[in-house]
Backbone as a chain_set.jsonl record, in Angstrom:
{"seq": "XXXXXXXXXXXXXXXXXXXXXXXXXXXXXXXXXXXXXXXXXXXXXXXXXXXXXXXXXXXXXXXXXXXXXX", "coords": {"N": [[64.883, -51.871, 96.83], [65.571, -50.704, 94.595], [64.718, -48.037, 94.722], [66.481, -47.359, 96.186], [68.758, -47.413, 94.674], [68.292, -45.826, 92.831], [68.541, -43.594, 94.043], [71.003, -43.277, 94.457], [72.008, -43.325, 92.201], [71.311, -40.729, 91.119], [72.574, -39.496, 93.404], [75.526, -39.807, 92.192], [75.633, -38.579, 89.986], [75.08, -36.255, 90.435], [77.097, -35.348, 91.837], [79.025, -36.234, 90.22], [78.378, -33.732, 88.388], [79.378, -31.685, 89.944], [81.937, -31.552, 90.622], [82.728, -31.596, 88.01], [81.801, -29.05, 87.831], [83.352, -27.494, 89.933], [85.472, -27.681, 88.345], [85.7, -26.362, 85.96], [85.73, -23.73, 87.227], [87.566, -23.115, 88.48], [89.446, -22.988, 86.194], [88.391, -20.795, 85.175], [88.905, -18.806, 87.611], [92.061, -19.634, 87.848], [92.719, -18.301, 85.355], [91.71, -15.87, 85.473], [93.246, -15.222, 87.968], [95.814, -15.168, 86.403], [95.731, -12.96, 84.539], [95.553, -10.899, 86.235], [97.706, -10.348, 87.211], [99.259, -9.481, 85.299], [98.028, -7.57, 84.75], [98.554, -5.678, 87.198], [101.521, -5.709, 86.86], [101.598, -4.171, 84.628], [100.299, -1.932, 85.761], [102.213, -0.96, 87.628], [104.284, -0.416, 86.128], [103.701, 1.913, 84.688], [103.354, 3.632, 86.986], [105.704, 4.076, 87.58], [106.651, 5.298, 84.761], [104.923, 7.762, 85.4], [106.231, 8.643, 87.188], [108.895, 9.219, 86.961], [108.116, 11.107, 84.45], [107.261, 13.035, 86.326], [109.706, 13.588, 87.373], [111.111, 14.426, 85.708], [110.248, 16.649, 84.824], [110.092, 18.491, 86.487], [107.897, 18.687, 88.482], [108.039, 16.96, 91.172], [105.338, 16.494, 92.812], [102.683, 14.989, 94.923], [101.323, 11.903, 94.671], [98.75, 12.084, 95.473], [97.179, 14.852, 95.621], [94.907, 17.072, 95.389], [92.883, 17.792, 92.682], [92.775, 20.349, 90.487], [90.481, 22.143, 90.046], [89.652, 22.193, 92.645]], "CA": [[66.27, -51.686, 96.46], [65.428, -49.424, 93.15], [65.005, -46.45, 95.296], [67.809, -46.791, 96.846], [69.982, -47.682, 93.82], [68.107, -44.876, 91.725], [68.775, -42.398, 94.616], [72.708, -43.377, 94.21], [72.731, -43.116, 90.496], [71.265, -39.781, 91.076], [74.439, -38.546, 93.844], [76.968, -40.033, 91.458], [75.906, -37.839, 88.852], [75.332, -35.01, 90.995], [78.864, -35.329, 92.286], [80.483, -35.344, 88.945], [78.469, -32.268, 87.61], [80.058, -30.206, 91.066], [83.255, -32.297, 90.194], [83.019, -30.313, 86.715], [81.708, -27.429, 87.935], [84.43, -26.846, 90.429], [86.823, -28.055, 87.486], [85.582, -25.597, 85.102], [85.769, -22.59, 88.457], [88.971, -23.51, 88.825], [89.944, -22.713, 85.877], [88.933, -19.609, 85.243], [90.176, -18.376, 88.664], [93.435, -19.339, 87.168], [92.618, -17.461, 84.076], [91.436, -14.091, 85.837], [94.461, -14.427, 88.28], [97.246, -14.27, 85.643], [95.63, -11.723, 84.069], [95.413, -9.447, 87.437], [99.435, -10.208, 87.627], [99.748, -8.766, 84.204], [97.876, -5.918, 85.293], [99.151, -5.209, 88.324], [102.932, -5.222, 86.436], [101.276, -3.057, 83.821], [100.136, -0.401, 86.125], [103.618, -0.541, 88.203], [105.49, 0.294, 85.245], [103.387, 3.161, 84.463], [103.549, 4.406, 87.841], [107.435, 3.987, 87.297], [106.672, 6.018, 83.953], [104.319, 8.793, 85.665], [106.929, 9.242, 88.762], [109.692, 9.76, 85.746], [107.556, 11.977, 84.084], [107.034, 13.789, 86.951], [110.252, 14.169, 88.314], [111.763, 15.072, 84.559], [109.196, 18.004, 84.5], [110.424, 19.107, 87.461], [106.76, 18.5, 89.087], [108.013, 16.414, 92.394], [104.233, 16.612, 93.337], [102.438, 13.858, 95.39], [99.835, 11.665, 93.386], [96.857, 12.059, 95.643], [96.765, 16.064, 95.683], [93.579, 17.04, 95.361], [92.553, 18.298, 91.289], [93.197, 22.172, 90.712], [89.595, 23.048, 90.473], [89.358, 21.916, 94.421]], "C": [[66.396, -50.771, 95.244], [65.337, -48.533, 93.551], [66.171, -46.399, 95.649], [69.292, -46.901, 95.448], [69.604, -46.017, 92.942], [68.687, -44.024, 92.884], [70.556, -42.301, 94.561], [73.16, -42.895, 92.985], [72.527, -41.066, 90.746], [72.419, -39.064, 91.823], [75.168, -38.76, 93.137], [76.607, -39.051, 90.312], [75.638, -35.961, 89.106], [77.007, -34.249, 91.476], [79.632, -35.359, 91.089], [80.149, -34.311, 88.17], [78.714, -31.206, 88.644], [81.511, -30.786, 90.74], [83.462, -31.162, 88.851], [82.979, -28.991, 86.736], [82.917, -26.721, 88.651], [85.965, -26.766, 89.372], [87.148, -26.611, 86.578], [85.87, -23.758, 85.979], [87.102, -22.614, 88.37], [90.11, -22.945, 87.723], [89.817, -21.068, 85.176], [88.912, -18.794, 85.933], [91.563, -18.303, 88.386], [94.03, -18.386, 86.519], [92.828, -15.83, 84.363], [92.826, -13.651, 86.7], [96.186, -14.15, 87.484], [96.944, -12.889, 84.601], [95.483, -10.427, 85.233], [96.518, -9.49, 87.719], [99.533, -9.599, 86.644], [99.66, -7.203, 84.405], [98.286, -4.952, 86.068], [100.821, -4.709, 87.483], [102.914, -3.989, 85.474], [101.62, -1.747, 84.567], [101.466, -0.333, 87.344], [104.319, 0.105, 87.366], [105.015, 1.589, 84.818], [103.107, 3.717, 85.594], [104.866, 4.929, 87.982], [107.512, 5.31, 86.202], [106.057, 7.621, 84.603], [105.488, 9.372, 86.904], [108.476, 9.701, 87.642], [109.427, 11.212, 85.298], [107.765, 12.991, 84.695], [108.888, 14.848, 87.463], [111.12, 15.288, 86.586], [110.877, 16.65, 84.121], [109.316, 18.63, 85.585], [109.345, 19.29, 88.01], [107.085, 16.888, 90.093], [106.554, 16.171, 92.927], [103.467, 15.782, 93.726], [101.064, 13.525, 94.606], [98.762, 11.703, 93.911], [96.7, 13.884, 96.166], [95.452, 15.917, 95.065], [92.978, 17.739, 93.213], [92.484, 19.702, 91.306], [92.039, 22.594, 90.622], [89.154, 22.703, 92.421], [89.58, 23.646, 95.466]], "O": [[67.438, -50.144, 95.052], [65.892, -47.676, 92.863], [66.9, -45.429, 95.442], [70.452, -46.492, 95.501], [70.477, -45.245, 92.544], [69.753, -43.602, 92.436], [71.175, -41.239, 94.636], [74.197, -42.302, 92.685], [73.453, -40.276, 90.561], [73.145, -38.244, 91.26], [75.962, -37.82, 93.108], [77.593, -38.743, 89.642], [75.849, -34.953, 88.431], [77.627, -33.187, 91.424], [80.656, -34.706, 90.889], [80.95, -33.801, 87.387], [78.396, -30.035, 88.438], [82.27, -29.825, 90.617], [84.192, -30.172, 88.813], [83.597, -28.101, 86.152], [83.438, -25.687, 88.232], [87.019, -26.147, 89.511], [88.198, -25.98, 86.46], [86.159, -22.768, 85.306], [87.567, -21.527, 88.025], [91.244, -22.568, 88.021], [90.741, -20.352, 84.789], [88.889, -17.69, 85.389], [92.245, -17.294, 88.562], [95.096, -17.789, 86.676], [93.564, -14.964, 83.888], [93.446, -12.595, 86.577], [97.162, -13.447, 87.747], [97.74, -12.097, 84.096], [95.333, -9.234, 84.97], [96.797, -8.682, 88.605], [100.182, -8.613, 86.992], [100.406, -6.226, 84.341], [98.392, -3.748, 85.831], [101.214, -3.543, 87.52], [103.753, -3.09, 85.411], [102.493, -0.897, 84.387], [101.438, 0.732, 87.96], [104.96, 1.108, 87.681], [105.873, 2.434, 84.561], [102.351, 4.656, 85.343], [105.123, 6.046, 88.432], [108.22, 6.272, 86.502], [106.707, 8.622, 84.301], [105.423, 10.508, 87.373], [108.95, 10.807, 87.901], [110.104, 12.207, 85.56], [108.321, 13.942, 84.146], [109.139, 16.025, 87.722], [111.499, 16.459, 86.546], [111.07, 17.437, 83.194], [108.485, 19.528, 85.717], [109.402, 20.471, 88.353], [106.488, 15.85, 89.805], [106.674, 15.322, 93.81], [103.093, 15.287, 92.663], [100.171, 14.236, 94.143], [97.739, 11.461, 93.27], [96.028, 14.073, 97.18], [95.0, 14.968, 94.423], [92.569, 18.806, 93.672], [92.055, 20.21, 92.342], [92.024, 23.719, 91.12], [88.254, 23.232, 93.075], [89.42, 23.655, 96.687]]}, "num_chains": 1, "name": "protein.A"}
């Protein structure tokens, strides 16, 4: 009965360091995805700013032309 109790103690403490581990995953997944919403709004508004830019410079010109030494 000591094997079998030690082999229990051992899953219960396996199971709460994936219990933590997924806890601790979890959170910074959270972490990384409000910072990839920030980013994402970032680089909208400066696409907002570069399509401004563009049109106030009277350069209408589409953003994936190719670079002028091409």
């Amino acid at each position: 009965m000591t094997d079998t109790t030690s082999r229990l103690d051992e899953l219960e403490m396996r199971t709460a360091h994936q219990e933590q581990t997924i806890e601790d995953l979890n959170t910074a997944i959270t972490e990384q995805w409000k910072i990839i919403e920030r980013m994402e709004r970032q680089l909208a508004a400066l696409r907002d700013r570069v399509a401004d830019a563009e049109l106030s410079a009277g350069e209408a010109a589409p953003v994936d032309r190719p670079p002028p030494h091409w």
